Amino acid sequence: MKFAYLNHPEKKNSIFFGIKLKSIRIAPLEERTKLDEFALDLLSRQMDVIHSLHQLEADITYDLRYLFCPDEPNLIHVYMLISIADQPNAESILRKGIFIFRLLQVNNVYLKFEPIKNKDDLEFFLKPFNFLHFLEIVRREDFIPLDSVHKISVSKIGFGSSAKKKRPTKTENRSSSIYHVFPFSTQLENMERLCNTLLLQDHPSLVSICLKPYSLLEQDEIHFEGRINLCEKFAQLDLDNPALMDLNKLAPFLKMQAQVLYNLCSSELVQLQDACFLKKVQIASSKPISKELGVIMGSTMTEHSGHSLLIPHDKDKDNFTGGYDLFSPDTPKQKKTAERNLKRMEFTLWIPSIAPPNLSHLRYLFNVSQANAGFRLPLSTVSEFPGLETIQYQNKLAPSDIPASGLLIGEHHHLITKKKIFCQHRDRRRHTYIVGQTGVGKSTMLLNMILQDIHKDRGVGFIDPHGELIDEILSNIPEHRIDDVVYLSPMNYEYPFGINLLEYKTEFEKDFCINYLMEVFDQLYNLRETGGPIFEMYMRNALQLLMDQPGDFQAAVIDVPHLFQNRSFRERLLDNTNNLYVRNFWINEAQKVEGDASLSNIAPYITSKLSRFIYNDIIRRIVGQMKSTMDFREIIDQGKILLVDLRKGILGETNSHFLGMTIVGKILTAALSRTDCKDKQTHQDFFLYVDEFQNLATESFISILSEARKYRLSLILANQYIAQLPTKIVEGIFGNVGTIISFRIGSDDSQKLSMEFGKLVSEADLMGISNWNAYVRLLLNGNVSAPFHIKSILPKTVYNPDLMKKIQNLSGKRYGKNRDIVEKEIQEKWNIEY
């Protein structure tokens, strides 16, 4: 932890440093039905902070400030400046700074603090503008007679007054009166009113609550003991004394008043002897200070005089508690003193007082409870806090058994500690699902995970529908892995790569290819509405006929329209097939049907589903090649880096989805073909990342989730919201995925995920979590953890266009085929006369 510190410019032999309030979290959902109790607990914790500050050396001064500057119209700076006398060394400053920082953070778990690390910021916070106007808020003072009814002027009821008081003349009898400072009473006030008022100012304004530990002097104790003795004397009036006959009528009331004051004085002395402070509350501005700012600050610190307090206590004390006075300097000398107090964090008195000689400071003497009335940080609320960064979610503590190695997915922040969160290799085989709205940090997390796998020499595949992450990955490929990169981009017009979905090696692969291609068409066109059983019957038989050819004939998807349109081509295929069922369909059913269901009428219905791919130059040169230009089984087995760039802005959405599903199908086929190896432990892990996978998620793809781990294919799936996915696919994810990471999501998704997280994370938390933050349910050694909070890590990357170009050219020539040759082969095949 690092603190900036400076020699105090206004105070010799002193240094100062600071701590800033960075953000405030909203109150937890379970606390919102009992906010009063929640606020009381927070106030109690803050009182513990103040009491603990008293334990440090007495030469430390604490100044809690609320600062508003119009050039930042929606921001309130809340920070604490700490001034230490005698210029301690850097080690001592750091030790004290860490103590105070931890004290604040541990007792204010809904607030987040950060050290002020920049010296320029520190100088700014000490004097953010020219202090030209001042207002000081102090407790009321008065002499209370014990032998008569105490009369309070009208101006003193309620908020108090700024009226000047005259010192009592020598002729006034004070033998039966006590000097009383009306204590401040801590309220359930969260400082929201003060911040709202600051935001309404049209000029820079600063509220300062300065606190300095103090030890009672002998004269202080003598004064308090004298008050106690006098109150005790009048609390024991002898009603049987004839000399007090006139007083007897008031005796019960006077005894009660004396008893109340006795109790107040006694408890105050005990509390001050335990821990006491000097506290000064000041407002400064570059222009005349608005009256409402002083009134709001005063009423934030204490109740009105005579008010029945919200916090339970002895109600008889009400008439001797609360209220405040406002004072502005009238003379240049007073103004200079007020300015010096603010700049130096000092307590030089300039306000007139009626206190006994040498006791003017009693108005500024506070016990811990009263100090808490003003020296107070904002309390957590149920909504956005004005002027402060409000965090709309709650931290959830990470498990203690987080592994120390594996894939780094983020950092867990708790109080002032940071813990790196890793996912172990074997747990990744149960797959990972990442969900979150656009712009919340999913791509950053994916980039971080992918680059880790690449630098650890693992097999990696990434299907990117946007292309932006691909560029960053290409710029950061290590030199020793350049030859491992298989970069597939439809935008390489000169050397298009080739993918033939109808290639197969076993009967199992052939069936999988046909079924998967049917699911691709269903995903693209919703065949239940636009296809029906007729489309499926004709398409399946067409694919079966093309794939049942002997010899060197290799069919491709673009041959399907040719089969329907060219009778000679179809008859040649029928002559060569050994599949009697397919042959029977075409000869005895398809070609004999007449009328609306005739083959000539059905053909356009079938081929229309393929026309956008065949007549698109880019897609045709990819799916029209007879042989795939790369071996996906080899890519997986050898742990290569497969990067698929499917920029929807260039390809169009449907073309991008079709190519993506085609490539996913080939990867899944290759992974399942690993079943030919008896010792599956020898398989190298391959990690396939798919962004916006809802566009590529067929039912077969989801069923693979339960099988892929057996063949060491680990899936990392990401999309924006669950509603994008069919119900079966959602069930497949939640039923098979081990690790779930949720960034900010919408209301519908939050209900589902909150249930998935066992209601340990509320719907409000899932909807309110900030950018770059997420909740994680992590698989740990095969067991599911309780959900906890992490912050994504921005990987260190460079932009290297030369390296990008080098890899693109190398991969294009290695895994692509000359465009002219591809086009010529396709045309020759279609122009053959049978």
Short mmCIF file of N, CA, C and O in Angstrom, two decimals, residues 175-239:
data_model
loop_
_atom_site.label_atom_id
_atom_site.label_comp_id
_atom_site.label_asym_id
_atom_site.label_seq_id
_atom_site.Cartn_x
_atom_site.Cartn_y
_atom_site.Cartn_z
N SER A 175 -24.22 31.65 41.25
CA SER A 175 -24.02 30.63 42.29
C SER A 175 -25.02 29.50 42.20
O SER A 175 -24.80 28.41 42.71
N SER A 176 -26.18 29.79 41.58
CA SER A 176 -27.21 28.76 41.45
C SER A 176 -27.44 28.38 39.99
O SER A 176 -28.49 27.87 39.65
N SER A 177 -26.46 28.65 39.13
CA SER A 177 -26.57 28.31 37.70
C SER A 177 -25.34 27.52 37.28
O SER A 177 -24.26 27.63 37.88
N ILE A 178 -25.53 26.71 36.24
CA ILE A 178 -24.38 25.98 35.68
C ILE A 178 -24.25 26.32 34.20
O ILE A 178 -25.24 26.56 33.51
N TYR A 179 -22.98 26.35 33.77
CA TYR A 179 -22.70 26.55 32.34
C TYR A 179 -22.92 25.22 31.63
O TYR A 179 -22.35 24.20 32.01
N HIS A 180 -23.77 25.24 30.61
CA HIS A 180 -24.13 23.99 29.94
C HIS A 180 -23.95 24.12 28.43
O HIS A 180 -24.40 25.08 27.82
N VAL A 181 -23.25 23.15 27.85
CA VAL A 181 -23.14 23.04 26.39
C VAL A 181 -24.09 21.93 25.97
O VAL A 181 -23.99 20.79 26.43
N PHE A 182 -25.02 22.27 25.11
CA PHE A 182 -26.05 21.31 24.70
C PHE A 182 -25.44 20.26 23.77
O PHE A 182 -24.98 20.60 22.68
N PRO A 183 -25.43 19.00 24.18
CA PRO A 183 -24.76 17.97 23.38
C PRO A 183 -25.43 17.78 22.02
O PRO A 183 -26.64 17.99 21.87
N PHE A 184 -24.61 17.38 21.03
CA PHE A 184 -25.16 16.93 19.75
C PHE A 184 -25.72 15.53 19.94
O PHE A 184 -25.24 14.76 20.78
N SER A 185 -26.74 15.20 19.16
CA SER A 185 -27.35 13.87 19.26
C SER A 185 -27.28 13.19 17.89
O SER A 185 -27.79 13.70 16.91
N THR A 186 -26.62 12.05 17.86
CA THR A 186 -26.46 11.32 16.60
C THR A 186 -27.80 10.85 16.08
O THR A 186 -28.59 10.25 16.80
N GLN A 187 -28.05 11.11 14.78
CA GLN A 187 -29.30 10.70 14.15
C GLN A 187 -29.06 9.53 13.20
O GLN A 187 -27.93 9.16 12.92
N LEU A 188 -30.16 9.00 12.69
CA LEU A 188 -30.09 8.00 11.62
C LEU A 188 -30.00 8.71 10.28
O LEU A 188 -30.77 8.45 9.36
N GLU A 189 -29.08 9.63 10.18
CA GLU A 189 -28.91 10.45 8.97
C GLU A 189 -27.76 9.89 8.17
O GLU A 189 -26.67 9.63 8.69
N ASN A 190 -27.98 9.66 6.87
CA ASN A 190 -26.96 9.00 6.06
C ASN A 190 -26.10 9.97 5.26
O ASN A 190 -25.36 9.55 4.37
N MET A 191 -26.19 11.27 5.55
CA MET A 191 -25.43 12.33 4.87
C MET A 191 -25.93 12.60 3.45
O MET A 191 -25.33 13.37 2.71
N GLU A 192 -27.03 11.99 3.07
CA GLU A 192 -27.57 12.19 1.72
C GLU A 192 -28.07 13.61 1.53
O GLU A 192 -27.88 14.21 0.46
N ARG A 193 -28.71 14.18 2.56
CA ARG A 193 -29.20 15.56 2.44
C ARG A 193 -28.06 16.54 2.22
O ARG A 193 -28.15 17.47 1.42
N LEU A 194 -26.97 16.32 2.96
CA LEU A 194 -25.82 17.21 2.81
C LEU A 194 -25.27 17.14 1.39
O LEU A 194 -24.99 18.17 0.76
N CYS A 195 -25.10 15.93 0.87
CA CYS A 195 -24.55 15.77 -0.49
C CYS A 195 -25.48 16.38 -1.53
O CYS A 195 -25.02 17.01 -2.50
N ASN A 196 -26.78 16.19 -1.36
CA ASN A 196 -27.73 16.79 -2.29
C ASN A 196 -27.64 18.31 -2.27
O ASN A 196 -27.70 18.97 -3.31
N THR A 197 -27.48 18.88 -1.08
CA THR A 197 -27.37 20.34 -0.96
C THR A 197 -26.09 20.84 -1.61
O THR A 197 -26.08 21.88 -2.28
N LEU A 198 -24.99 20.12 -1.41
CA LEU A 198 -23.73 20.51 -2.05
C LEU A 198 -23.86 20.51 -3.57
O LEU A 198 -23.35 21.39 -4.25
N LEU A 199 -24.56 19.51 -4.11
CA LEU A 199 -24.72 19.42 -5.56
C LEU A 199 -25.54 20.57 -6.14
O LEU A 199 -25.49 20.83 -7.34
N LEU A 200 -26.30 21.26 -5.27
CA LEU A 200 -27.12 22.37 -5.73
C LEU A 200 -26.37 23.70 -5.71
O LEU A 200 -26.91 24.72 -6.17
N GLN A 201 -25.14 23.70 -5.18
CA GLN A 201 -24.38 24.95 -5.10
C GLN A 201 -23.86 25.34 -6.48
O GLN A 201 -23.60 24.48 -7.33
N ASP A 202 -23.73 26.65 -6.71
CA ASP A 202 -23.21 27.13 -7.99
C ASP A 202 -21.77 27.64 -7.86
O ASP A 202 -21.27 28.34 -8.73
N HIS A 203 -21.11 27.27 -6.76
CA HIS A 203 -19.73 27.69 -6.56
C HIS A 203 -19.05 26.63 -5.69
O HIS A 203 -19.72 25.83 -5.01
N PRO A 204 -17.72 26.56 -5.70
CA PRO A 204 -17.02 25.55 -4.89
C PRO A 204 -17.39 25.67 -3.42
O PRO A 204 -17.45 26.77 -2.87
N SER A 205 -17.64 24.53 -2.79
CA SER A 205 -18.02 24.51 -1.38
C SER A 205 -17.34 23.33 -0.69
O SER A 205 -17.21 22.24 -1.27
N LEU A 206 -16.92 23.57 0.55
CA LEU A 206 -16.22 22.55 1.32
C LEU A 206 -16.80 22.48 2.72
O LEU A 206 -16.96 23.50 3.39
N VAL A 207 -17.14 21.27 3.14
CA VAL A 207 -17.57 21.03 4.52
C VAL A 207 -16.46 20.25 5.21
O VAL A 207 -16.04 19.20 4.73
N SER A 208 -15.96 20.78 6.31
CA SER A 208 -14.84 20.17 7.03
C SER A 208 -15.26 19.84 8.44
O SER A 208 -15.81 20.69 9.15
N ILE A 209 -15.03 18.59 8.86
CA ILE A 209 -15.26 18.17 10.24
C ILE A 209 -13.91 17.71 10.77
O ILE A 209 -13.42 16.64 10.41
N CYS A 210 -13.31 18.55 11.59
CA CYS A 210 -11.94 18.32 12.06
C CYS A 210 -11.97 17.75 13.47
O CYS A 210 -12.71 18.24 14.34
N LEU A 211 -11.16 16.71 13.69
CA LEU A 211 -11.19 15.98 14.95
C LEU A 211 -9.76 15.80 15.45
O LEU A 211 -8.88 15.40 14.70
N LYS A 212 -9.55 16.10 16.75
CA LYS A 212 -8.23 15.94 17.34
C LYS A 212 -8.37 15.32 18.73
O LYS A 212 -9.13 15.83 19.57
N PRO A 213 -7.67 14.21 18.99
CA PRO A 213 -7.73 13.60 20.32
C PRO A 213 -7.30 14.59 21.39
O PRO A 213 -6.40 15.42 21.19
N TYR A 214 -7.95 14.49 22.56
CA TYR A 214 -7.73 15.47 23.63
C TYR A 214 -7.75 14.74 24.97
O TYR A 214 -8.45 13.74 25.13
N SER A 215 -6.99 15.24 25.90
CA SER A 215 -7.01 14.71 27.26
C SER A 215 -7.48 15.82 28.19
O SER A 215 -7.02 16.97 28.09
N LEU A 216 -8.39 15.47 29.09
CA LEU A 216 -8.96 16.47 30.00
C LEU A 216 -7.86 17.11 30.85
O LEU A 216 -6.99 16.43 31.40
N LEU A 217 -7.93 18.44 30.96
CA LEU A 217 -7.02 19.17 31.83
C LEU A 217 -7.59 19.21 33.24
O LEU A 217 -8.78 18.92 33.47
N GLU A 218 -6.77 19.59 34.19
CA GLU A 218 -7.23 19.66 35.58
C GLU A 218 -8.38 20.65 35.72
O GLU A 218 -9.37 20.38 36.41
N GLN A 219 -8.27 21.80 35.03
CA GLN A 219 -9.33 22.80 35.12
C GLN A 219 -10.63 22.29 34.52
O GLN A 219 -11.72 22.67 34.97
N ASP A 220 -10.54 21.40 33.50
CA ASP A 220 -11.75 20.81 32.92
C ASP A 220 -12.45 19.93 33.95
O ASP A 220 -13.67 20.01 34.14
N GLU A 221 -11.68 19.08 34.60
CA GLU A 221 -12.27 18.16 35.57
C GLU A 221 -12.86 18.92 36.75
O GLU A 221 -13.92 18.55 37.27
N ILE A 222 -12.16 19.98 37.20
CA ILE A 222 -12.69 20.80 38.30
C ILE A 222 -14.03 21.42 37.91
O ILE A 222 -14.99 21.44 38.70
N HIS A 223 -14.11 21.89 36.68
CA HIS A 223 -15.36 22.49 36.19
C HIS A 223 -16.49 21.47 36.20
O HIS A 223 -17.59 21.76 36.71
N PHE A 224 -16.24 20.27 35.64
CA PHE A 224 -17.29 19.26 35.58
C PHE A 224 -17.68 18.79 36.98
O PHE A 224 -18.87 18.56 37.25
N GLU A 225 -16.72 18.64 37.85
CA GLU A 225 -17.05 18.22 39.21
C GLU A 225 -17.88 19.28 39.92
O GLU A 225 -18.80 18.96 40.69
N GLY A 226 -17.57 20.59 39.69
CA GLY A 226 -18.37 21.66 40.27
C GLY A 226 -19.80 21.63 39.77
O GLY A 226 -20.76 21.83 40.55
N ARG A 227 -19.98 21.36 38.46
CA ARG A 227 -21.34 21.26 37.91
C ARG A 227 -22.09 20.10 38.56
O ARG A 227 -23.27 20.22 38.92
N ILE A 228 -21.40 18.98 38.73
CA ILE A 228 -22.05 17.79 39.30
C ILE A 228 -22.46 18.07 40.74
O ILE A 228 -23.59 17.74 41.17
N ASN A 229 -21.57 18.68 41.50
CA ASN A 229 -21.88 18.96 42.91
C ASN A 229 -23.08 19.91 43.03
O ASN A 229 -23.95 19.73 43.89
N LEU A 230 -23.09 20.95 42.17
CA LEU A 230 -24.18 21.91 42.24
C LEU A 230 -25.51 21.27 41.86
O LEU A 230 -26.54 21.52 42.50
N CYS A 231 -25.50 20.44 40.84
CA CYS A 231 -26.74 19.76 40.43
C CYS A 231 -27.19 18.81 41.54
O CYS A 231 -28.40 18.69 41.81
N GLU A 232 -26.23 18.13 42.14
CA GLU A 232 -26.58 17.20 43.19
C GLU A 232 -27.21 17.94 44.38
O GLU A 232 -28.19 17.47 44.98
N LYS A 233 -26.69 19.13 44.69
CA LYS A 233 -27.21 19.93 45.79
C LYS A 233 -28.67 20.31 45.54
O LYS A 233 -29.54 20.16 46.44
N PHE A 234 -28.98 20.77 44.32
CA PHE A 234 -30.35 21.19 44.02
C PHE A 234 -31.28 20.02 43.76
O PHE A 234 -32.49 20.18 43.75
N ALA A 235 -30.69 18.85 43.49
CA ALA A 235 -31.53 17.66 43.33
C ALA A 235 -32.00 17.13 44.67
O ALA A 235 -32.85 16.23 44.73
N GLN A 236 -31.47 17.66 45.79
CA GLN A 236 -31.82 17.20 47.13
C GLN A 236 -32.41 18.34 47.95
O GLN A 236 -32.07 18.52 49.12
N LEU A 237 -33.26 19.15 47.34
CA LEU A 237 -33.88 20.28 48.05
C LEU A 237 -34.70 19.78 49.24
O LEU A 237 -35.41 18.77 49.15
N ASP A 238 -34.59 20.51 50.34
CA ASP A 238 -35.34 20.17 51.55
C ASP A 238 -36.70 20.87 51.49
O ASP A 238 -36.81 22.07 51.73
N LEU A 239 -37.72 20.13 51.17
CA LEU A 239 -39.04 20.74 50.99
C LEU A 239 -39.67 21.15 52.33
O LEU A 239 -40.65 21.90 52.35
#
